[in-house]
Amino acid sequence: MELVFMIPLAGLAAVFYAAYLAWDVLRRDPGTPEMQEVAGMIFEGAMAFLKRQYTTIAIFALITAVAIAIIVGAVSDGVKDIIKEGSGGNITIGYSPNAVVDHWEEGVLTGIAFLVGAAASALAGYIGMFIAVRSNSRTASAATRSLKEAITVALRGGAVSGFLVVALSLLGVSTIFFIYSAVLGNPDAIAPFLIVGFGFGASFVALFAQLGGGIYTKAADVGADLVGKVEAGIPEDDPRNAAVVADLVGDNVGDCAGRGADLFESMSAENIGAMILGVAIYTVTQDVEWIIFPLVLRSFGVFATMAGLTSVPFFASDDPNQNPMTPLNYGYYIVCALSVVGLLIVMLGDEWYWFFFCGLVGIATGIAFVYITQYYTSGAWRPVRDIAEASRTGPATNIIIGTAVGLETTAATAITIGIALVASFALGSEADIPGVGGFTTGVFGTAVATMGMLMSAAYILAMDTFGPITDNAGGITEFSGAPESARHITDSLDSVGNTTKALTKGFAVASAGLAAFLLFSAYLDKVKERLNVPLNKELPIDISDVDVFAGGLLGAMLVFLFSSFAIRAVGNAASKIIEEVRRQFREDPGIMAGTSRPDYARAVDITASAALREMIAPGVLAVGMPIVVGLIFRYVRGDNDGWLAVAGLLMIGTITGILLATFFNNVGGAWDNAKKYIEAGNLKTESANPGAVEVLGKGTDAHKAAVVGDTVGDPFKDTAGPSLHVLIKLLSTITLVMAPLFIP
Amino acid sequence: MELVFMIPLAGLAAVFYAAYLAWDVLRRDPGTPEMQEVAGMIFEGAMAFLKRQYTTIAIFALITAVAIAIIVGAVSDGVKDIIKEGSGGNITIGYSPNAVVDHWEEGVLTGIAFLVGAAASALAGYIGMFIAVRSNSRTASAATRSLKEAITVALRGGAVSGFLVVALSLLGVSTIFFIYSAVLGNPDAIAPFLIVGFGFGASFVALFAQLGGGIYTKAADVGADLVGKVEAGIPEDDPRNAAVVADLVGDNVGDCAGRGADLFESMSAENIGAMILGVAIYTVTQDVEWIIFPLVLRSFGVFATMAGLTSVPFFASDDPNQNPMTPLNYGYYIVCALSVVGLLIVMLGDEWYWFFFCGLVGIATGIAFVYITQYYTSGAWRPVRDIAEASRTGPATNIIIGTAVGLETTAATAITIGIALVASFALGSEADIPGVGGFTTGVFGTAVATMGMLMSAAYILAMDTFGPITDNAGGITEFSGAPESARHITDSLDSVGNTTKALTKGFAVASAGLAAFLLFSAYLDKVKERLNVPLNKELPIDISDVDVFAGGLLGAMLVFLFSSFAIRAVGNAASKIIEEVRRQFREDPGIMAGTSRPDYARAVDITASAALREMIAPGVLAVGMPIVVGLIFRYVRGDNDGWLAVAGLLMIGTITGILLATFFNNVGGAWDNAKKYIEAGNLKTESANPGAVEVLGKGTDAHKAAVVGDTVGDPFKDTAGPSLHVLIKLLSTITLVMAPLFIP
C-alpha cells in the first residue's frame, strides 16, 4: 500500500511537533516568584506521585506480563496461519493445519507486547504531565497580560500531551506490528493476533493510572472542600488549607495523566481490534492495506490535528470577554474537515465509498457528542438550570433532580451510539468484496467509523489537558495574590476547561461504545481460530443461552460493583486528608491566623499513599473478574460455557458500562456547573415585586445545596466515570489475551 | 392430572380466608374518636385517589385493549395448533398447516384477556387497600393494649391483600385458560398463547398503579418533610403540616396498592410464561399437567401460606420489647417448609426429582434475598453503619458512601440470581423426557424455580402491606395524641415495616430476575411459531448481531430514562405540594400557632392531581418504546431485524433493570435506616475521654445530613425501584403480545 510511509512520517511529525510545542511553552515567562513557588510545589507533588504510582504499576505489570507469558504459553495451541480456501462465491477463511507460531513463543511475544504497551502508555502520561505542570504557572503569568496569550499557552501545553499520546500509540503499534510480522518472519495475517498484548498493556496501565489519579484528585478535592469551605469557612484554594496543594496536584494526575492513558489505550486497543477485523478481508484480497488501514488513517488525523491546533490562536481575539470556547470550537471544525479529506485520500478497495461514509459517521458521532455533552453540562441550557432551581429547596432536591438529569443524559448517548453502529454496519455491509460476506465488511465498517472518530483524538486530548492547566493557573493566581484581572481571565478559562474536560469524557464514552462492537468481534475472531470456525462465518452468541445470560448479569454487576469500589475509595482517601488538615489546624493555630504555613508536603504525601492503596481493590476486581468467571463457567458448567459466559460478560458489561459512565460523567458535570451558575448570580429570589428580587449567590442556602451536589458529583465524574471507560476497554483486551483460558 | 381440583379449591379457600381475616380485623376496636377521625381522612383520601387513578387507567386500558385487538387481528396469521412430528429420538414440535384460531378471533381474545387481567389487578388492589386503610386505626388502637395484638391486626390486615392478590391471579389465569381452551374448544397447547393478554393487562395496570402510587407517596413524603421538618422546623406527622394526611395516604396507595399490583402481575405473567414453556413438553408427553403445573404448585403455596400466617401470633410474645421481626420470620420458615412438601406432592413426570430440586433452588433464592436485603438495609450491619458514620462530615459524604453501598448491593443480587438460573437450568436439563431436548427441560427448570419462589408470595405480600398499616398506625398515634407506650409499640412495628417493605422489593427483584429468562424464552416460542421454527429447536439471538446489540443498548437506556422520568416526576409533584403548604402557612397564621387546622383535603387533592399527571410520561415511555424500536428496526433495517432488536431490548433491558432497581431499592432503604440509626442514638462523638462522648442524635448536623440522604432515597426506593420491577415484566408481556408486529 503506497500510503504506508505516512505512518512513520506522522509519528515522527507528531513527536517533533510536541517537542516544538514543549520548547515554545517552556521558553515563556514562568511568572512571579510567588507563582513559581506554588508551581514548584505542584510539580514536585505531581512528579512524586507519578513516580510512586508508576513504581506500583510497574511491579503489577511485570507480574502480569510473566503470568500472561506462562498462561498463554501453557494453554494455547499456538497461532495457525490464516488461509483462503475455495474460490469464487464459495470462499472460506480457514486455518493452516499446524501452528506457525509455537505456543510458548506466542506466550512470550504476547507478554512482551504487554510490557511494551504498558511502558509506552506510562511514558506518554509521564512526559505529557511533565509539560502540563510546567505550563500552569506560565498560563497564570500569561493571564496577567492577555486572554489570547493565556489560551495559547494552556492549549499548547495540553497539546504536548495530546500529540505524544497519539505518536506513541501510532509508533508503538506500527513498530511492534512490523517486528512481529516482517522482522520475525510471521505472516501479516496473524501479527494482529500476536500484538493484542500491547492493547492489554495499555489498558492495564490506563486502568491503574485513571483509578489512582482519579482517586487522588477527588479525595484531595473533596477533603479540601469539606474541611476548608465547610468546616473552617475559608475560600477555595486558600493558602491556609493544608490540602490545597494536593488538590492542585490532583488536577494533573487525574485529568492529565489519567485521561492521557485512557485515550492512549483507546487508540491502541481499538486500532489492534480494527486490524484483527481487517485480517479476513486481507486474506481474501491479499492487500495488506486492510490490516494497516487504521494506522494510515490515524496518520492523516495527526496532520489534520496539527493544522487545527495551529489555527486556534488566529481565532482568539484580544477581547478579554471573548468566550474561550469559540476559538477552540473553530479549531475542532478544521480538524474534522481535514479528517474528511484524509478519509477521501485513504481509499480502500473498489467500493471505497461505503467505508468513506462509515468514516463520516464516526466523525459526525464525535461532533454530536461534543454538543450533547455541552447541552447537558453547560449552564446555558435547561438541565443545569433545573438543578440550580432545585437547589432552592435544599441539597436533597438538588441531588434528586440532578440524578434525574444524569439518568436522562444516557438517552442521547445510547441513541447516538446505536445509530452510529447500525449505520456504519449497514454501510459497510453494502461494500461488495468478492468472497467476503456482508457481515464481515459490516463489522469492518464499524471499525472505520471508530477510526474516523479517533482521528481528532489528539485535539480532544489537548483540549482536555487544557482543563487541569487552566484550573491550576487559577489556583496559582489565587494562591500567589495576582491581580484581579488575571483572576478574571483564569476563571473564564477554568470554566471552559470544565466543559472541555466533559467533552473528552463524552468522546471517550462514544469511542468506547463504537469500539465495543469491533472489539467484541475481534474476541469472536480469536474464539473462531481456536474452535476452527472459518473467520468469515458468524459465530452466534445466543443471549437466550443460560451461560451467556448469567455472564451478562455478572458483567453488568461488575460495572456497578467496580463503580462502588471507586467511589468508596474516594470517600476513604478523603477521610484521611480531612484528618490531616484538621490535625494541622489543631496543632498549629498560626495556620488559621495566617502567620504560619501549613505543611503542604505532608498532605500531598498522605493523599498519594491513600490513593495508591485504594486503587488496588477496584483494579484487581476489574482484571480478576473476567478471568474468574470464565474459569468457573468452563470448569463447573462445561468446556464451551467458559467463553460463552465471558462473551456475555464482555458485551453486556460494555453496554451497562457505557450508560453508567455517561450518567456519572454528566451528572457530575451538571452539578458542578449548577454550582457555578449560582455563583455567577444567575439564580434570583422569586418575587412579584421586581425591586425586591435578590441574587441567591455564594453563601446562600441554595448555594450551599449546590455545593453538596458538586461534592457528590466529584467522585462520580472524575473517578468512577472515567475509570469505567477504561474498564470497558480493559474487558475487551483482557478477554482477547486470555481467550485460550476459556476455550477448550 | 389428578391434582387439578386443587386450583379452584385453593382459589376459593384464599378468598374465604381473606374474607375471614377482613371480618376479624373489621370487628376490632377502631380506636379513639381522634384516631378514627384521622383514619377517616386517610381512608377518604386513599379511596378518592384510587378512584381517580383507576378511572384514568381504565380509559387507557380500554384504548389499549381495542388497539391490541385491532393490531393483533390485523397483523397476525392466527394461531396454529402445535403438533408432534416424527417419533423416537427424532421428534420435532411443529405446527398445523392452518390456523385453528382465526387472526381476528386471536385479536379479540387477546384484547379480552388483557381487560380481564387489568380488571383483576385493579380489583385486587382496590379490595386489599380498602381493608388496609381500615386496619390502621385498629392497629393504633391495639398498640395501646399490647404489641402482640398490634402485630396480629396489622399482619391480618396485610394478609387480606396478600390472599386476594394470589386468589385473583390463580382464579383469573385458570378461569381464562379453562374458557379459552375447553369452553371455546381450542387445543390445550395453544391456549397459553391466547391468554398472554392477561399478563399484559396485569402489568399494564401494575405499571400505572405503581407509578401513580409511587409518585404520590414520595411527592407527599418529600414535600411534607421539606416544608415541615426543614423549613418550618416542626416534627414529622405534626398536625400543623397540611401535607401530613397526604403523606399517610401515600403510604397506602404506594406501598399497598402499588406493590399488590406488582406481585399480582409477577404471579400472572410468570405463570403464563411458565405455561407456554410447558407446551413443548405437553405436546410430546400429552400430559396436560406440564401446562397447568404452575397453577397447581401455586395452589399448594396458598395452603402453605395460610398455615404460616396462622402460626405468627403463636410466636409473638407479650413482651413489648420483642423484636416483631422474630415471629414474622418463624412464620416465613413454616411457609417455606410446607412449600417443600407441596413441591414433593406435585410430582412431574418420571424424573420428577430434577424439577423438585429446581423448585428448591427457587425457595432457597427467596430466603437468600430476605437475608441479603436485611444485611444491606438494616442498621445491625456494616453498610448502614458506614452511611451513618459518613454523615459526620455532612450530606455530601452521606450521599457518596450511600451510593457506594447501593452499587455494592447489586453484587449479591446478581450472583444469587445467576447461580439460581444456572443451577435450575442445569438441573432441569438433566431430566430425560424422550423427544424433548435438554434445552427445553432446562428452561422449564427455571420456570419451576420461579414458581417455587412465588409459592410464598401471599406471605411476602402480607408482610409488605404490614408496612403501610403500621406506618399509618404510627402516624395516627402521633396525630391523635395517644399515650407514649402506644407510640413505642408503633415505632417498633414501623421499623420492622421498613424492613418487610424492603424484603418485598428484594423478593420482587429476584422473581423478576428468575422470570426474565423464562419470559424471554416464551417470547422466543412465540417468534418460533410465527417463523415456523420447531418449538424444541433453539433459535439463537446473537448478541454480536448489530441489531441485537443496538436493541440492547436501547433497552438498557430505556431503564435509565424511565428511572429519570419517575424520579423527576416526584420532584415535580413535590414542588406543587410545597407551594400549597407554604400558601396555607402564609394565608392562615393560625395553623402554625395550632389554633386552626390546615386544609388537609386540598393538599391531598393537589397531590393526587400531580401524581396522576406525572405518571403519564414514564408510563407511555415504557409501553411505547419497545413497540417503536421494533417497528423502526423492522421497517428501516429489514424484516428480521425488528424482532431481533426487540429481543436485545428485552433481555439487556431486563438485566440492567434488575441491577438498577436493586440499587435504587437498597440505597433508599439503607439511607432511611442510617437516619433511624442516628435517631436511635447509635452515633456518638469520638473522644479519647469516655466521659466526653456525646450522642449525635436528632437535631445534630450528622442527623441533618442523614435526613438529606433519606429524602434523596425516597423517590429511589419507593418510586423508581418498584416501578422498574414492573417495567421489566411489562417489557416481557408487551413483547409477547405485540410480537406479530415485529415479525414478518
Tab-separated table of C-alpha atoms in Angstrom, chain A residues 2-197:
chain	number	residue	atom	x	y	z
A	2	GLU	CA	1.542	3.216	-1.142
A	3	LEU	CA	0.459	5.308	1.861
A	4	VAL	CA	2.288	3.173	4.411
A	5	PHE	CA	5.109	5.714	4.562
A	6	MET	CA	2.632	8.069	6.192
A	7	ILE	CA	2.740	6.099	9.443
A	8	PRO	CA	6.349	6.756	10.499
A	9	LEU	CA	6.133	10.204	8.942
A	10	ALA	CA	3.101	11.155	11.024
A	11	GLY	CA	4.518	9.546	14.142
A	12	LEU	CA	7.768	11.453	13.893
A	13	ALA	CA	5.990	14.645	12.878
A	14	ALA	CA	3.842	14.351	15.976
A	15	VAL	CA	6.918	13.880	18.166
A	16	PHE	CA	8.684	16.875	16.650
A	17	TYR	CA	5.567	18.988	16.854
A	18	ALA	CA	5.172	18.044	20.501
A	19	ALA	CA	8.822	18.929	21.078
A	20	TYR	CA	8.334	22.270	19.387
A	21	LEU	CA	5.260	22.998	21.492
A	22	ALA	CA	7.091	21.997	24.646
A	23	TRP	CA	10.010	24.266	23.751
A	24	ASP	CA	7.600	27.097	22.968
A	25	VAL	CA	5.823	26.730	26.308
A	26	LEU	CA	8.975	26.319	28.367
A	27	ARG	CA	10.687	29.392	26.946
A	28	ARG	CA	7.846	31.615	28.143
A	29	ASP	CA	7.796	33.674	31.334
A	30	PRO	CA	7.210	31.306	34.252
A	31	GLY	CA	5.553	34.051	36.281
A	32	THR	CA	6.297	35.858	39.531
A	33	PRO	CA	8.411	34.197	42.217
A	34	GLU	CA	5.207	33.513	44.185
A	35	MET	CA	3.666	31.796	41.174
A	36	GLN	CA	6.806	29.792	40.611
A	37	GLU	CA	6.856	28.713	44.224
A	38	VAL	CA	3.367	27.229	44.092
A	39	ALA	CA	4.011	25.765	40.666
A	40	GLY	CA	7.144	24.198	42.085
A	41	MET	CA	5.193	22.561	44.877
A	42	ILE	CA	2.628	21.245	42.412
A	43	PHE	CA	5.380	19.953	40.144
A	44	GLU	CA	7.106	18.147	42.965
A	45	GLY	CA	3.911	16.660	44.307
A	46	ALA	CA	2.719	15.522	40.902
A	47	MET	CA	6.027	14.000	39.903
A	48	ALA	CA	6.457	12.294	43.255
A	49	PHE	CA	3.019	10.749	42.980
A	50	LEU	CA	3.568	9.671	39.414
A	51	LYS	CA	6.834	8.065	40.372
A	52	ARG	CA	5.292	6.109	43.214
A	53	GLN	CA	2.248	5.230	41.162
A	54	TYR	CA	4.273	4.007	38.209
A	55	THR	CA	6.524	2.017	40.501
A	56	THR	CA	3.490	0.199	41.870
A	57	ILE	CA	2.015	-0.274	38.407
A	58	ALA	CA	5.368	-1.462	37.053
A	59	ILE	CA	5.515	-4.219	39.646
A	60	PHE	CA	1.956	-5.310	38.856
A	61	ALA	CA	2.674	-5.092	35.134
A	62	LEU	CA	5.794	-7.215	35.371
A	63	ILE	CA	3.989	-9.898	37.333
A	64	THR	CA	1.097	-9.783	34.886
A	65	ALA	CA	3.428	-9.984	31.870
A	66	VAL	CA	5.068	-13.085	33.261
A	67	ALA	CA	1.667	-14.554	34.089
A	68	ILE	CA	0.464	-13.855	30.548
A	69	ALA	CA	3.518	-15.488	29.022
A	70	ILE	CA	3.102	-18.567	31.190
A	71	ILE	CA	-0.678	-18.868	30.877
A	72	VAL	CA	-0.861	-18.229	27.144
A	73	GLY	CA	2.207	-20.397	26.606
A	74	ALA	CA	0.745	-23.235	28.639
A	75	VAL	CA	-2.856	-23.295	27.431
A	76	SER	CA	-2.653	-22.031	23.854
A	77	ASP	CA	-2.158	-24.310	20.837
A	78	GLY	CA	-0.013	-21.670	19.168
A	79	VAL	CA	-1.132	-19.493	16.285
A	80	LYS	CA	-2.153	-21.018	12.982
A	81	ASP	CA	-1.819	-19.171	9.719
A	82	ILE	CA	-4.997	-17.851	8.190
A	83	ILE	CA	-5.606	-19.056	4.664
A	84	LYS	CA	-8.139	-18.743	1.949
A	85	GLU	CA	-9.906	-21.944	0.915
A	86	GLY	CA	-12.173	-22.397	-2.069
A	87	SER	CA	-12.738	-19.737	-4.673
A	88	GLY	CA	-15.411	-17.663	-6.369
A	89	GLY	CA	-18.554	-17.330	-4.295
A	90	ASN	CA	-17.613	-20.173	-2.000
A	91	ILE	CA	-14.629	-18.884	-0.106
A	92	THR	CA	-13.990	-19.817	3.498
A	93	ILE	CA	-11.206	-18.295	5.527
A	94	GLY	CA	-9.730	-21.187	7.420
A	95	TYR	CA	-6.532	-22.042	9.243
A	96	SER	CA	-3.351	-23.872	8.427
A	97	PRO	CA	-3.188	-27.386	9.893
A	98	ASN	CA	-0.211	-26.576	12.063
A	99	ALA	CA	0.709	-23.599	14.172
A	100	VAL	CA	3.189	-21.222	12.557
A	101	VAL	CA	3.932	-19.664	15.910
A	102	ASP	CA	4.627	-22.123	18.683
A	103	HIS	CA	2.517	-21.693	21.850
A	104	TRP	CA	5.455	-20.775	24.065
A	105	GLU	CA	6.626	-18.239	21.508
A	106	GLU	CA	3.059	-16.874	21.388
A	107	GLY	CA	3.083	-16.538	25.170
A	108	VAL	CA	6.412	-14.739	25.262
A	109	LEU	CA	5.545	-12.420	22.357
A	110	THR	CA	2.212	-11.559	23.980
A	111	GLY	CA	3.924	-10.873	27.296
A	112	ILE	CA	6.499	-8.640	25.623
A	113	ALA	CA	3.805	-6.782	23.691
A	114	PHE	CA	2.011	-6.257	27.002
A	115	LEU	CA	5.126	-4.730	28.545
A	116	VAL	CA	5.783	-2.505	25.530
A	117	GLY	CA	2.188	-1.266	25.575
A	118	ALA	CA	2.365	-0.650	29.291
A	119	ALA	CA	5.683	1.204	29.007
A	120	ALA	CA	4.504	3.348	26.092
A	121	SER	CA	1.371	4.305	27.962
A	122	ALA	CA	3.340	5.215	31.052
A	123	LEU	CA	5.851	7.227	29.036
A	124	ALA	CA	3.115	9.184	27.269
A	125	GLY	CA	1.480	10.007	30.568
A	126	TYR	CA	4.751	10.992	32.193
A	127	ILE	CA	6.055	13.353	29.525
A	128	GLY	CA	2.662	14.891	28.916
A	129	MET	CA	2.218	15.654	32.562
A	130	PHE	CA	5.760	16.952	32.876
A	131	ILE	CA	4.918	19.671	30.350
A	132	ALA	CA	1.443	20.284	31.722
A	133	VAL	CA	2.696	21.053	35.211
A	134	ARG	CA	5.295	23.342	33.656
A	135	SER	CA	2.574	25.169	31.727
A	136	ASN	CA	0.377	26.140	34.650
A	137	SER	CA	2.451	28.994	36.083
A	138	ARG	CA	3.211	30.158	32.546
A	139	THR	CA	-0.528	30.299	31.848
A	140	ALA	CA	-1.040	32.191	35.099
A	141	SER	CA	1.658	34.616	34.057
A	142	ALA	CA	0.204	34.983	30.569
A	143	ALA	CA	-3.188	35.720	32.121
A	144	THR	CA	-1.728	38.832	33.705
A	145	ARG	CA	-1.159	40.045	30.153
A	146	SER	CA	-3.915	38.793	27.805
A	147	LEU	CA	-6.575	36.146	27.330
A	148	LYS	CA	-5.190	35.275	23.923
A	149	GLU	CA	-1.754	34.505	25.251
A	150	ALA	CA	-3.195	32.514	28.137
A	151	ILE	CA	-5.273	30.356	25.786
A	152	THR	CA	-2.287	29.783	23.560
A	153	VAL	CA	-0.011	28.680	26.378
A	154	ALA	CA	-2.599	26.432	28.015
A	155	LEU	CA	-3.633	24.796	24.767
A	156	ARG	CA	-0.054	24.239	23.599
A	157	GLY	CA	0.859	22.780	26.948
A	158	GLY	CA	-2.070	20.448	26.621
A	159	ALA	CA	-1.247	19.619	23.028
A	160	VAL	CA	2.159	18.250	24.005
A	161	SER	CA	0.360	15.537	25.869
A	162	GLY	CA	-2.138	15.038	23.037
A	163	PHE	CA	0.485	14.625	20.351
A	164	LEU	CA	2.765	12.445	22.395
A	165	VAL	CA	-0.080	10.099	23.235
A	166	VAL	CA	-1.026	9.810	19.581
A	167	ALA	CA	2.579	9.472	18.435
A	168	LEU	CA	3.459	6.814	20.959
A	169	SER	CA	0.342	4.822	20.124
A	170	LEU	CA	0.936	5.110	16.386
A	171	LEU	CA	4.641	4.344	16.550
A	172	GLY	CA	4.180	1.700	19.212
A	173	VAL	CA	1.522	-0.290	17.395
A	174	SER	CA	3.158	0.035	13.987
A	175	THR	CA	6.619	-0.854	15.263
A	176	ILE	CA	5.506	-3.902	17.149
A	177	PHE	CA	3.390	-4.967	14.187
A	178	PHE	CA	6.394	-4.547	11.900
A	179	ILE	CA	8.660	-6.514	14.223
A	180	TYR	CA	6.163	-9.308	14.896
A	181	SER	CA	5.418	-9.719	11.191
A	182	ALA	CA	8.287	-8.715	8.901
A	183	VAL	CA	11.236	-8.944	11.305
A	184	LEU	CA	10.228	-12.227	12.928
A	185	GLY	CA	9.022	-13.568	9.586
A	186	ASN	CA	5.419	-14.236	10.661
A	187	PRO	CA	2.555	-13.900	8.193
A	188	ASP	CA	0.891	-10.471	8.191
A	189	ALA	CA	-2.458	-12.111	8.872
A	190	ILE	CA	-1.518	-13.439	12.280
A	191	ALA	CA	0.541	-10.497	13.533
A	192	PRO	CA	-2.521	-8.558	14.762
A	193	PHE	CA	-3.378	-11.505	16.995
A	194	LEU	CA	0.154	-11.523	18.383
A	195	ILE	CA	0.092	-7.847	19.354
A	196	VAL	CA	-3.142	-7.900	21.350
A	197	GLY	CA	-0.914	-7.887	24.416
